[in-house]
XYZ file of C-alpha atoms in Angstrom:
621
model
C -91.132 -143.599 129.208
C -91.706 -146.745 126.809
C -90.219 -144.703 124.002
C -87.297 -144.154 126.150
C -87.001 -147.983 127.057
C -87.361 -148.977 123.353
C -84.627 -146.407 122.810
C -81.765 -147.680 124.619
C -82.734 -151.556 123.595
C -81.997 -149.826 119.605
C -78.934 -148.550 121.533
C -77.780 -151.886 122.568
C -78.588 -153.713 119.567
C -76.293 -151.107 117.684
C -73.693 -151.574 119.622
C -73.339 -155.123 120.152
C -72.506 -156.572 116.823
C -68.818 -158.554 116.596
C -68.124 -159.650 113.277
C -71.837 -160.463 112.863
C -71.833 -161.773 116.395
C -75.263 -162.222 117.903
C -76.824 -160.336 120.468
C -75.550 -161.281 123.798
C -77.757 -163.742 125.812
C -77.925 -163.179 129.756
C -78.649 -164.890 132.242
C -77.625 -168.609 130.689
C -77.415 -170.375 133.806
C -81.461 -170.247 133.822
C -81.813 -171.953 130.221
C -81.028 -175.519 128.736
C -77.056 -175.581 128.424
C -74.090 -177.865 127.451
C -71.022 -176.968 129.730
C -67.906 -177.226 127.527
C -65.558 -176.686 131.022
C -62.920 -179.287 131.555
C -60.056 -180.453 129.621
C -58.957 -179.345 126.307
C -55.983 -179.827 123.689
C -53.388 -176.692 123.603
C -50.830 -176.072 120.927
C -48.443 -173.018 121.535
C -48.165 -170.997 118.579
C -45.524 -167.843 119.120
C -45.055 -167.264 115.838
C -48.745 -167.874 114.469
C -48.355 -170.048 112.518
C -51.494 -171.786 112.617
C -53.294 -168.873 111.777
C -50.771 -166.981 108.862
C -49.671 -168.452 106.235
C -45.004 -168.140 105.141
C -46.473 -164.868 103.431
C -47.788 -163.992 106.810
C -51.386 -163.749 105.270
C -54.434 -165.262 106.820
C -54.627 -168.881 105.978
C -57.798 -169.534 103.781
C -60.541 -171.819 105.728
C -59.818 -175.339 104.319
C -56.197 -174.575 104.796
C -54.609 -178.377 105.509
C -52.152 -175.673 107.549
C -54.593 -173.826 109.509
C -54.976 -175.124 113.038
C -58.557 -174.821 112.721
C -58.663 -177.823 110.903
C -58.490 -181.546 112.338
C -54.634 -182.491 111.066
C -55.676 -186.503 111.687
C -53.566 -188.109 108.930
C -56.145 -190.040 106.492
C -53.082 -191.850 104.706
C -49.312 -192.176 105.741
C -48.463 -189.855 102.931
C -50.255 -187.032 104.382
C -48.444 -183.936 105.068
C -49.280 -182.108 108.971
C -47.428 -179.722 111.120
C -49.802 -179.764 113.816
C -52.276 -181.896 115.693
C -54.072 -181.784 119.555
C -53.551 -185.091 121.387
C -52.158 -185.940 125.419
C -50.251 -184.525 126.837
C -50.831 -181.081 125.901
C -53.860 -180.674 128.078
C -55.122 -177.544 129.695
C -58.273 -177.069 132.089
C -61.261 -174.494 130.932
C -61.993 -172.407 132.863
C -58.506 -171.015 133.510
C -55.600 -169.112 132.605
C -52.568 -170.583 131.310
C -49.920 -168.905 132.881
C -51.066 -171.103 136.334
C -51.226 -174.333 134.753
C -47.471 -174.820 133.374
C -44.153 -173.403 134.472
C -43.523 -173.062 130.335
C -46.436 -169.946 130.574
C -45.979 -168.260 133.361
C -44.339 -165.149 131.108
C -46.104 -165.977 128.072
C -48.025 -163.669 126.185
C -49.056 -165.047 122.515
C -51.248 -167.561 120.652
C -52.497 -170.244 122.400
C -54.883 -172.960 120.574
C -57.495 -174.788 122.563
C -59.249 -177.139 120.634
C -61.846 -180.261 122.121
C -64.496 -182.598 120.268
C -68.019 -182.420 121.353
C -71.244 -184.373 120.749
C -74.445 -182.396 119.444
C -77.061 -181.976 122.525
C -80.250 -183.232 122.666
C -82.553 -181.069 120.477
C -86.354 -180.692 119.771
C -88.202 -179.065 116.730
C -87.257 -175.217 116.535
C -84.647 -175.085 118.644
C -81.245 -173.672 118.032
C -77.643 -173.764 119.769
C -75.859 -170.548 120.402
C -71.857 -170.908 120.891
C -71.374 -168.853 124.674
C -68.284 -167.935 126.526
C -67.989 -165.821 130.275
C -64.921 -164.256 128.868
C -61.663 -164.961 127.192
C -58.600 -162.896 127.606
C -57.300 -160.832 125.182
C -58.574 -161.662 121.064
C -60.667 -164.848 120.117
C -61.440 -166.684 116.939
C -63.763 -169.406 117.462
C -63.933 -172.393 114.480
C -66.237 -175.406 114.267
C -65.997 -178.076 112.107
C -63.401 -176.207 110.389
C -66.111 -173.012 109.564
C -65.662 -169.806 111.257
C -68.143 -168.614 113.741
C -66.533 -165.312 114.403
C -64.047 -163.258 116.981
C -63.869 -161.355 119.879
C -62.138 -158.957 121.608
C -62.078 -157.977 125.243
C -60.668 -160.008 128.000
C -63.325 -160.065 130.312
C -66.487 -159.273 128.860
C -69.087 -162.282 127.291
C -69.999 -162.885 123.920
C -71.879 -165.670 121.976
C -72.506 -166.804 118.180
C -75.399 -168.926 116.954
C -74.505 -172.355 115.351
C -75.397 -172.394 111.854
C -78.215 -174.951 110.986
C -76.875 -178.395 109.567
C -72.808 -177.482 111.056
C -73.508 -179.514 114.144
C -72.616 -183.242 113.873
C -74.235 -185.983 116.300
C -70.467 -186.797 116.763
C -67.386 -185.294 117.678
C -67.809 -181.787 116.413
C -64.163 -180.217 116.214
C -64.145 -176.837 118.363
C -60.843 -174.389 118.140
C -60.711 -171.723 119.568
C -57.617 -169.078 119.015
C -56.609 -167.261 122.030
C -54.396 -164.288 121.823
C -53.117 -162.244 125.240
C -50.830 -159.904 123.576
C -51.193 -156.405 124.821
C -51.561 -153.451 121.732
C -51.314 -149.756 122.349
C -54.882 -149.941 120.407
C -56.549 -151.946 122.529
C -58.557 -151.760 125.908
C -56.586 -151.798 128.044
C -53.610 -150.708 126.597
C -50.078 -152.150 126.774
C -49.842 -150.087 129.867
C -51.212 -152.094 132.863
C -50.316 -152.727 136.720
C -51.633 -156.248 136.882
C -51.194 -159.669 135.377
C -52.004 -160.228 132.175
C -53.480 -163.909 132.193
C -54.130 -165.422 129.105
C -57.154 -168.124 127.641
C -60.294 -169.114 127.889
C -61.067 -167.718 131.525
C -64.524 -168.040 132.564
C -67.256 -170.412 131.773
C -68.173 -172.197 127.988
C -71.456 -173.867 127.156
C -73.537 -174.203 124.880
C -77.088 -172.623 125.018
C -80.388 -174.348 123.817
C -83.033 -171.818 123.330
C -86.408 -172.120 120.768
C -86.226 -170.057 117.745
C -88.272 -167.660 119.545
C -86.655 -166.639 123.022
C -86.291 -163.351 125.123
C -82.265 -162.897 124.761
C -82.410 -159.634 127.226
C -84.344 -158.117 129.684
C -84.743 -155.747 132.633
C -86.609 -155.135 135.366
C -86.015 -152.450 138.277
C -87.952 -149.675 140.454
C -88.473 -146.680 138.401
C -85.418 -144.498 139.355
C -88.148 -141.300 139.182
C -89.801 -142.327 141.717
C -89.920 -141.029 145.259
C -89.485 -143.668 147.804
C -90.727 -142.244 150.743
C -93.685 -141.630 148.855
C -93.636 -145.159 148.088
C -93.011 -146.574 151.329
C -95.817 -144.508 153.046
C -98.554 -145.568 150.128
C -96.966 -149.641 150.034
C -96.807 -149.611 146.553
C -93.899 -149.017 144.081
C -93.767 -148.498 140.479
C -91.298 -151.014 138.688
C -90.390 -150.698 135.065
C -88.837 -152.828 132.469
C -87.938 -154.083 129.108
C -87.353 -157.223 127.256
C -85.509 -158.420 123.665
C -87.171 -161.496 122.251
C -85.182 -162.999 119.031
C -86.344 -164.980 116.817
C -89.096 -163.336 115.269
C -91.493 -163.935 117.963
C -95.003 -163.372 117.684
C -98.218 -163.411 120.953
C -97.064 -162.334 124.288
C -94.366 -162.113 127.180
C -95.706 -162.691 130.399
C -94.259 -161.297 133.271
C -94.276 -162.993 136.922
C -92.924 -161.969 140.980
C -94.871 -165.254 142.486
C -94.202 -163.807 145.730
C -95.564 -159.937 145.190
C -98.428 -161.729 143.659
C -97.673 -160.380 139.934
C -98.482 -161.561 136.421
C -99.163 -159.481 133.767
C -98.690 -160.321 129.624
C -97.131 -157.535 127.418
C -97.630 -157.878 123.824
C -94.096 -157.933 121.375
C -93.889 -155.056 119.131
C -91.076 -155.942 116.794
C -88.560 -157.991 118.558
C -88.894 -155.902 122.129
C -91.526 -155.262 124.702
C -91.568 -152.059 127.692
C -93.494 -152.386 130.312
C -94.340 -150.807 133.719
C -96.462 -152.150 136.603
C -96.931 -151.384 140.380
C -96.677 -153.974 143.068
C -97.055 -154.241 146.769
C -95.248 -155.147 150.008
C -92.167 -154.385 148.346
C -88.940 -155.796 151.022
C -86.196 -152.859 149.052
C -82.458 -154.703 148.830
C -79.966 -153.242 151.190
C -76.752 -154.598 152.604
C -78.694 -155.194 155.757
C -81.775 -156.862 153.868
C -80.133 -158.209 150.555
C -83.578 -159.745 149.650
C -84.045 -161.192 146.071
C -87.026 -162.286 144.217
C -87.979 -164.936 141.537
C -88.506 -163.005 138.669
C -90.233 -165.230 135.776
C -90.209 -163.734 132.033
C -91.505 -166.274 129.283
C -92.718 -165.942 125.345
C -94.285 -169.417 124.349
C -91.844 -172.603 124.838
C -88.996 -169.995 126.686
C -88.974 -169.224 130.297
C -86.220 -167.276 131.728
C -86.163 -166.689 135.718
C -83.448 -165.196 138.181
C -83.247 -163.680 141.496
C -83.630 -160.413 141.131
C -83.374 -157.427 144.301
C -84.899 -154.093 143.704
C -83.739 -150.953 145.673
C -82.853 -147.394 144.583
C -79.422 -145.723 144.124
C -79.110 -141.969 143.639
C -76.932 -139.164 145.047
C -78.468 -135.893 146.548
C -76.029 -132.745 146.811
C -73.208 -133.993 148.702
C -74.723 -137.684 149.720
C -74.971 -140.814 148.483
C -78.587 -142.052 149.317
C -79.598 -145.972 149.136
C -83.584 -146.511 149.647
C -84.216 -142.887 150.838
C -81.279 -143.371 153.501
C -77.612 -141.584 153.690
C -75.370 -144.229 153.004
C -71.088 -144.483 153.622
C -70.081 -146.614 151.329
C -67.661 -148.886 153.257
C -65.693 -150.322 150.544
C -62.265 -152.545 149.656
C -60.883 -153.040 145.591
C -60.623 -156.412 144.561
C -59.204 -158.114 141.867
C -59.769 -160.717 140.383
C -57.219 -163.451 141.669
C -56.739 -165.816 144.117
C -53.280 -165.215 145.600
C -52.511 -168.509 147.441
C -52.520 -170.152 143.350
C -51.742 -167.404 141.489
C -54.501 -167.565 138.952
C -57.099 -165.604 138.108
C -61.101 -166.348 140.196
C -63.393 -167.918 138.314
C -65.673 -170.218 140.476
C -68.358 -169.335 142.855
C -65.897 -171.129 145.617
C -63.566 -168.492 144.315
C -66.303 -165.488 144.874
C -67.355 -166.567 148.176
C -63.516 -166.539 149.429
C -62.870 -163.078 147.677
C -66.495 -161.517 149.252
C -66.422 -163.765 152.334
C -62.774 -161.454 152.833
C -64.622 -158.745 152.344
C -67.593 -159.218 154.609
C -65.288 -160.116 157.622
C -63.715 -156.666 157.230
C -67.285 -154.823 157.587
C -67.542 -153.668 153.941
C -71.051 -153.152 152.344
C -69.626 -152.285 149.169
C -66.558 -153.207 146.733
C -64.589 -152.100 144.099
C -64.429 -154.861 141.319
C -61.044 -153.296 139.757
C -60.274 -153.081 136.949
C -62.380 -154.868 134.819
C -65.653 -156.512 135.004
C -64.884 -159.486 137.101
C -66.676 -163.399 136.502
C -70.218 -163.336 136.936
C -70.448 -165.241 139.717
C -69.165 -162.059 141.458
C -71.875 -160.195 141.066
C -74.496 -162.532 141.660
C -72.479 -163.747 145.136
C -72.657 -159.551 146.013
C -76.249 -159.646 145.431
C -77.075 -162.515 147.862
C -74.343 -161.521 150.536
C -75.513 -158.145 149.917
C -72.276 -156.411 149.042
C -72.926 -152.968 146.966
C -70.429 -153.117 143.683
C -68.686 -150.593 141.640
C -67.910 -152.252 138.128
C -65.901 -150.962 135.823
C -64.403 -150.919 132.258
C -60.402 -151.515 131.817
C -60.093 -147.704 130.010
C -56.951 -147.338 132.082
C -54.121 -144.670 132.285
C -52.652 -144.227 128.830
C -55.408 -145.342 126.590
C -55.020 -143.908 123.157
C -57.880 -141.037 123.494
C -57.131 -139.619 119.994
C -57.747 -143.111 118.429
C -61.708 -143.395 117.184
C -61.354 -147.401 117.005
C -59.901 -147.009 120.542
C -62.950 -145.703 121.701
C -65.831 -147.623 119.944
C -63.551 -150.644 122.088
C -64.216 -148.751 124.921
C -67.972 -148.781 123.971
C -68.000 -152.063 123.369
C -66.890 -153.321 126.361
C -68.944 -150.675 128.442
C -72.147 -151.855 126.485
C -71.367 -155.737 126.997
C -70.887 -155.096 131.074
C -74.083 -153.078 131.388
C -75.884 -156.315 129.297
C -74.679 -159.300 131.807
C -74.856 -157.074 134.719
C -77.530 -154.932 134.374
C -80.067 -157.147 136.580
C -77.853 -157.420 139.405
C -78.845 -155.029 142.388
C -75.845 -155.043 143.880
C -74.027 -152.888 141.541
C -74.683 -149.258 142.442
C -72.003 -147.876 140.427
C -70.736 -148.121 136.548
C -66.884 -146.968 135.923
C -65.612 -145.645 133.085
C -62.300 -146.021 134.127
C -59.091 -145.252 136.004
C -56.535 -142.700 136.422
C -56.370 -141.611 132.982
C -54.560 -138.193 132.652
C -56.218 -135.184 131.839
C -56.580 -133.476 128.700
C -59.104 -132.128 126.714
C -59.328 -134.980 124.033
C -58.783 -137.594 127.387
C -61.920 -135.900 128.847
C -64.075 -136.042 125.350
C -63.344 -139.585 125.508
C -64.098 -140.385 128.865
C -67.322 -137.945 128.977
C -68.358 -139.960 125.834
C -68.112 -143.171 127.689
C -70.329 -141.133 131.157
C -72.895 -139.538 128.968
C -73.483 -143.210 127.046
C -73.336 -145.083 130.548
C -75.980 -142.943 131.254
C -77.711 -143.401 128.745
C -77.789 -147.223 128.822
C -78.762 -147.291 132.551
C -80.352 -144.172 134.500
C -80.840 -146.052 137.420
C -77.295 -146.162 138.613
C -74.018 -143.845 139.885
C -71.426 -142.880 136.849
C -68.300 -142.928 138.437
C -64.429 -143.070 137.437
C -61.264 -142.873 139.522
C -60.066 -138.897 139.115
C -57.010 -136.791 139.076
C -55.927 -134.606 141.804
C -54.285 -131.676 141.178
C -51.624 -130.133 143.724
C -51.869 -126.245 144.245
C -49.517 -124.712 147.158
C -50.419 -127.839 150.033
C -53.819 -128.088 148.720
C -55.168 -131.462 147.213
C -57.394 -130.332 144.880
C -60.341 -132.122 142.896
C -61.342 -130.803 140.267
C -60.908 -133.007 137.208
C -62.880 -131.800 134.329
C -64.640 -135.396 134.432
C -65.814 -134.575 137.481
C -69.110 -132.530 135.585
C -69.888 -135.896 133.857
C -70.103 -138.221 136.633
C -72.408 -138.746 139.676
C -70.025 -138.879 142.381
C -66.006 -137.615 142.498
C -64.146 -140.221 142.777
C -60.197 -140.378 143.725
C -56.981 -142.608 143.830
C -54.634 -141.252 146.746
C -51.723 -142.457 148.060
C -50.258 -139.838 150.779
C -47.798 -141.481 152.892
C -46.791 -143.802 150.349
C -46.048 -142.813 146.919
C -45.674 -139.181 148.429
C -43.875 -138.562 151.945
C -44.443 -140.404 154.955
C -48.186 -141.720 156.988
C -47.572 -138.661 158.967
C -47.720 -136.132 156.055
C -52.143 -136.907 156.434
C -51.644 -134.583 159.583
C -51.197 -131.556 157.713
C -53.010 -132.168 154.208
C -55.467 -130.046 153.076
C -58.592 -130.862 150.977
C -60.936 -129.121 148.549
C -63.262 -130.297 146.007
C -64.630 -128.562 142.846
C -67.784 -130.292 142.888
C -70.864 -130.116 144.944
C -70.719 -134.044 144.883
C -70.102 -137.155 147.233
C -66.539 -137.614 147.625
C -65.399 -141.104 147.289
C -61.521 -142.439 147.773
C -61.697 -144.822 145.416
C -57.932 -146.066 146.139
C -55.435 -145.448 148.724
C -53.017 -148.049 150.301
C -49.701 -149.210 151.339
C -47.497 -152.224 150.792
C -46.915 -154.059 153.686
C -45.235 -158.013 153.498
C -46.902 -160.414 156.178
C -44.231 -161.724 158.533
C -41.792 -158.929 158.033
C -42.357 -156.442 161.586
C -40.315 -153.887 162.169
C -40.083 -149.960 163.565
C -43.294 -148.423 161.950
C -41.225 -146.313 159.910
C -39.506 -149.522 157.776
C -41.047 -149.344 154.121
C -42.827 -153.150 153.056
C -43.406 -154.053 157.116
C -46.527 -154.745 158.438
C -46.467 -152.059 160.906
C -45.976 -149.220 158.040
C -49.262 -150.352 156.429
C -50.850 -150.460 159.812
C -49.442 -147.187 160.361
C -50.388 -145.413 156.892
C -54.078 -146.636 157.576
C -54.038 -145.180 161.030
C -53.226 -142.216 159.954
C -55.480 -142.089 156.651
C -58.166 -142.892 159.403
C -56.985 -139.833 161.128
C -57.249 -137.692 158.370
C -60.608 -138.974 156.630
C -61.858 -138.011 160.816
C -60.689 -134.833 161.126
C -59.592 -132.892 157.767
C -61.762 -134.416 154.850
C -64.768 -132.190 153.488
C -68.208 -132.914 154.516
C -69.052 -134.547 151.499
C -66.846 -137.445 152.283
C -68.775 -140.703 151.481
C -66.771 -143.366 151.477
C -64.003 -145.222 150.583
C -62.374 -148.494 148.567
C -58.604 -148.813 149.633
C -56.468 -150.517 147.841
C -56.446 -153.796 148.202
C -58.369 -156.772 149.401
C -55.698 -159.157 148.741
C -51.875 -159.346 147.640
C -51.927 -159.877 143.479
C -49.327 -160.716 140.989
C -47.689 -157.727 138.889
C -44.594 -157.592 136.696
C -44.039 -153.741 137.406
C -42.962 -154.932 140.988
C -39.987 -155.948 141.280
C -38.081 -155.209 144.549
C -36.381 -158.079 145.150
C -36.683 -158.044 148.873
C -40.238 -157.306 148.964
C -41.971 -157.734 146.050
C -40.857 -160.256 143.289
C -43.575 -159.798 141.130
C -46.421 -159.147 143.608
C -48.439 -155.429 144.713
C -47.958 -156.198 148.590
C -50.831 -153.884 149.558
C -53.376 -156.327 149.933
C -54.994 -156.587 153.758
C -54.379 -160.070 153.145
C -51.447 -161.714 151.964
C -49.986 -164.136 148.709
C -50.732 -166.915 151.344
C -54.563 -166.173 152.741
C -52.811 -164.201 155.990
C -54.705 -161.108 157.492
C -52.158 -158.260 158.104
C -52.238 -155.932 161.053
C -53.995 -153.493 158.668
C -56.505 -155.574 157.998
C -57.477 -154.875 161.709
C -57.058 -151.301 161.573
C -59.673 -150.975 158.870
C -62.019 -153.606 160.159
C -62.030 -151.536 163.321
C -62.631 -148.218 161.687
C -65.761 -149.726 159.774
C -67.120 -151.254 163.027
C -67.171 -147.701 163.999
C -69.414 -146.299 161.455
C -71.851 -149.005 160.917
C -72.256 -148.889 164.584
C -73.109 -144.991 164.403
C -75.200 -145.460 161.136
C -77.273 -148.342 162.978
C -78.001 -145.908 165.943
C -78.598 -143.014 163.688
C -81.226 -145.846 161.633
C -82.723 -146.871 165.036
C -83.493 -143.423 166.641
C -85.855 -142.459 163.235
């Protein structure tokens, strides 16, 4: 098992690098840190000009042109086409297209540049450069140097400051974000939501000793068998941890309240571990308990809440803790309608989940894209189950090797912020991407490494359906490489009428859980009409009632849940019904404006249903 562990921390370290980028730290909130949020300079740059030269070539560093460097005129006769100063001010975190009319459309080059003063430092410690996420391509420059780039719009990544490039004054930070959408990138140019551009989530810098534990794990051993466990008291937990740095002595290891301490000695820059431990309270959406979990190597300690609990899927069930679970379940994204922008505060998590909780869900679909880490850690104390996923969506280039390391990249950088938080039962590899055989090598490639990087969870992606003489199907050749089949379907809206469900058919090709991972309606809040009138309330009422119907009465026994589609009205440029739609997907449960639709009701009902049944089934053993 420890040679296992060690494995997949080589695996990560492989994977990670950006341009020389570091190796991501987690869990910063817990360590010494610098917030950089707030206001910052913008200059819009269509043509990139700040970054390519009249040759179109990359600008060299000390480039008087390059918008990297401070353009503050030392003499009148100083030449400069550029410069950040008031008004052109824009708020971090945030996208762009929310804070000015002039972006709504606008994909491009946007410079965000602000001064900072050096932290407070002690001997041996160093300041690493961090960011939550920042949509699409970024190239960070301080003090006119180069730290790096990344790409990936909503994944994190950090650099180390170089020794002696911090000033105790007004250190010049640019950062270059670019938003445009490439048919080599992930996701592609093809997309169904709004593609905000900038600096989205959360900047800081990080204070850490030259010696500090960057990653680390810590969960139940997925092997064993927890009724065993539960009838003995104990459980077996096992874990890992990266220290950088070139530590030297001991981690040590604490759960105050189960009573554990234990030191591990560093072998190279990693430590595995396992230990048992007592009076174990398992996480469940009934019991979301979380525990202080301490890890520290000399002058670092790291601690978070962490929740332990076991996910796995036997035949044709999904079992949490030893118990059959339904996964009640609603996709989000992430926005907040009523200001058309995209989440990023806790406020903003606890509206999104708080939504979700007051419909009965125990579980959500964070679509289609890793959402803000406050997400996940608000699911873990509200004790919301989460399926998180990569944005490998329908027409990736599959062929295209670069394509897929991308893909890898971003899968690896999830699974590294994430992989601590209990909530999250399942890891996506993506969404209705069509099949073929060099589609499916890619996608298995992206299962089988999922895997790979964390046993302890469900591999999932939304499926195909295939058609056959009335008969729906599933059997998408993904559906050998991941835990549970998964589908997007939308009968009564995309094909026929809600009353179609009556007579549909269902097989699957896999002796799996079946999940609905999508299905949905558009329905406009305010607009009521005959049930049968397309965009009104009572249609989307109607298509859930019958959905209900059919999930009841026609759907195979290894039905296990479901994550319609969606949570909340969101903001996409493929819609564009002018009567209806304007720019918005109307099949949220809740509207642009915070409204719950009749739907809303119709689902909330059908969930009080089953967790009523499930707590009487839980009572009687």
């Amino acid at each position: 098992m420890k040679n296992l562990i060690l494995s997949a921390i080589a695996v990560l370290g492989s994977l990670f690098g950006a341009n020389a980028q570091d190796d991501l730290i987690v869990n910063t909130d817990a360590r010494k840190t610098v917030s950089l949020n707030g206001t910052w300079h913008y200059i819009v740059d269509p043509y990139d000009t700040g970054f390519y030269d009249y040759r179109f070539k990359e600008r060299p560093e000390k480039d008087a042109g390059a918008y990297w460097n401070d353009s503050t005129p030392k003499d009148p006769t100083q030449w400069t086409e550029h410069g950040y100063k008031d008004p052109y001010n824009i708020q971090v975190p945030g996208d762009w297209n929310s804070q000015d009319r002039q972006f709504l459309y606008y994909e491009g080059t946007v410079w965000y540049q602000r001064d900072f003063d050096k932290p407070a430092l002690t001997s041996g410690e160093d300041v690493y450069l961090y960011f939550g996420a920042v949509n699409y391509e970024a190239h960070i420059y301080l003090n006119g140097k180069k730290l790096g780039m990344h790409k990936g719009g909503f994944t994190p990544f950090n650099f180390k400051i170089p020794a002696g490039l911090l000033k105790d004054k007004g250190n010049f930070l640019v950062v270059r974000v670019d938003n445009r959408r490439h048919a080599d990138e992930v996701p592609t140019v093809n997309t169904d939501w709004w593609n905000y551009g900038g600096i989205t989530r959360d900047i800081k810098l990080v204070v850490v000793p030259q010696a500090f534990i960057s990653q680390y794990n810590l969960q139940l051993d997925a092997k064993q068998d927890i009724a065993a466990a539960k009838k003995k008291g104990t459980y077996k937990f096992i874990g890992w941890a990266k220290v950088s740095g070139n530590p030297t002595g001991n981690v040590t290891l604490e759960i105050p309240e189960l009573k554990v301490k234990q030191q591990f000695a560093v072998t190279g820059d990693s430590i595995a571990f396992s230990l048992d431990a007592k009076k174990v309270s398992l996480w469940s959406p009934e019991n979301p308990k979380l525990y202080t979990v301490k890890f520290s190597i000399g002058k670092d300690v790291v601690s978070e809440k962490i929740g332990f609990r076991k996910i796995e899927v036997s035949g044709k069930k999904i079992i949490l803790n030893g118990n059959q679970v339904f996964l009640r379940g609603i996709s989000i994204h992430e926005e907040i309608p009523q200001q058309i922008r995209r989440a990023h505060s806790n406020k903003d998590a606890l509206q999104l989940l708080g939504w979700a909780k007051e419909l009965n869900c125990n579980m959500v679909r964070l679509a289609h894209y890793p959402h803000n880490e406050h997400m996940t850690k608000v699911a873990d104390s509200l004790g919301l189950m989460v399926w998180s996923e990569i944005p490998v969506y329908w027409t990736i280039d599959f062929g295209n090797k670069e394509v897929l390391a991308k893909a890898k990249k971003q899968l690896t950088e999830m699974i590294a912020r994430d992989r601590n938080r209990t909530s999250i039962i399942i890891w996506s590899v993506g969404n209705e991407t069509p099949i073929s055989p060099v589609r499916t090598e890619f996608m298995s490639t992206l299962a089988k490494m999922a895997k790979k990087l964390d046993g302890s969870r469900l591999i999932s992606a939304a499926l195909e359906v295939g058609y056959n003489e009335g008969v729906n199907h599933v059997d998408d050749p993904l559906g050998q490489f991941t835990d549970i089949v998964a589908l997007n379907e939308y009968l009564g809206w995309y094909r026929g009428t809600p009353d179609a469900c009556r007579e549909a058919k269902w097989t699957v090709g896999y002796d799996k859980p079946f999940f609905i991972s999508e299905t949905g309606a558009e329905g406009n809040f305010g607009f009521h009409a005959d049930k049968t009138a397309r965009f009104s309330e009572e249609y989307q009422a109607w298509y859930y009632e019958e959905q209900i119907k059919m999930f009841k009465e026609r759907f195979p026994d290894s039905f296990s849940g479901l994550s319609p589609w969606i949570l909340a009205d969101f903001r996409s440029p493929k819609r564009n019904n002018p009567n209806y739609q304007n720019g918005w997907n109307t099949k949220g449960l809740i509207s642009m404006n915070g409204e719950k639709k009749k739907a809303f009701y119709v689902l909330q009902a059908y969930y009080n249903e089953i967790a009523a049944k499930e707590k009487a089934a839980n009572t009687k053993k």
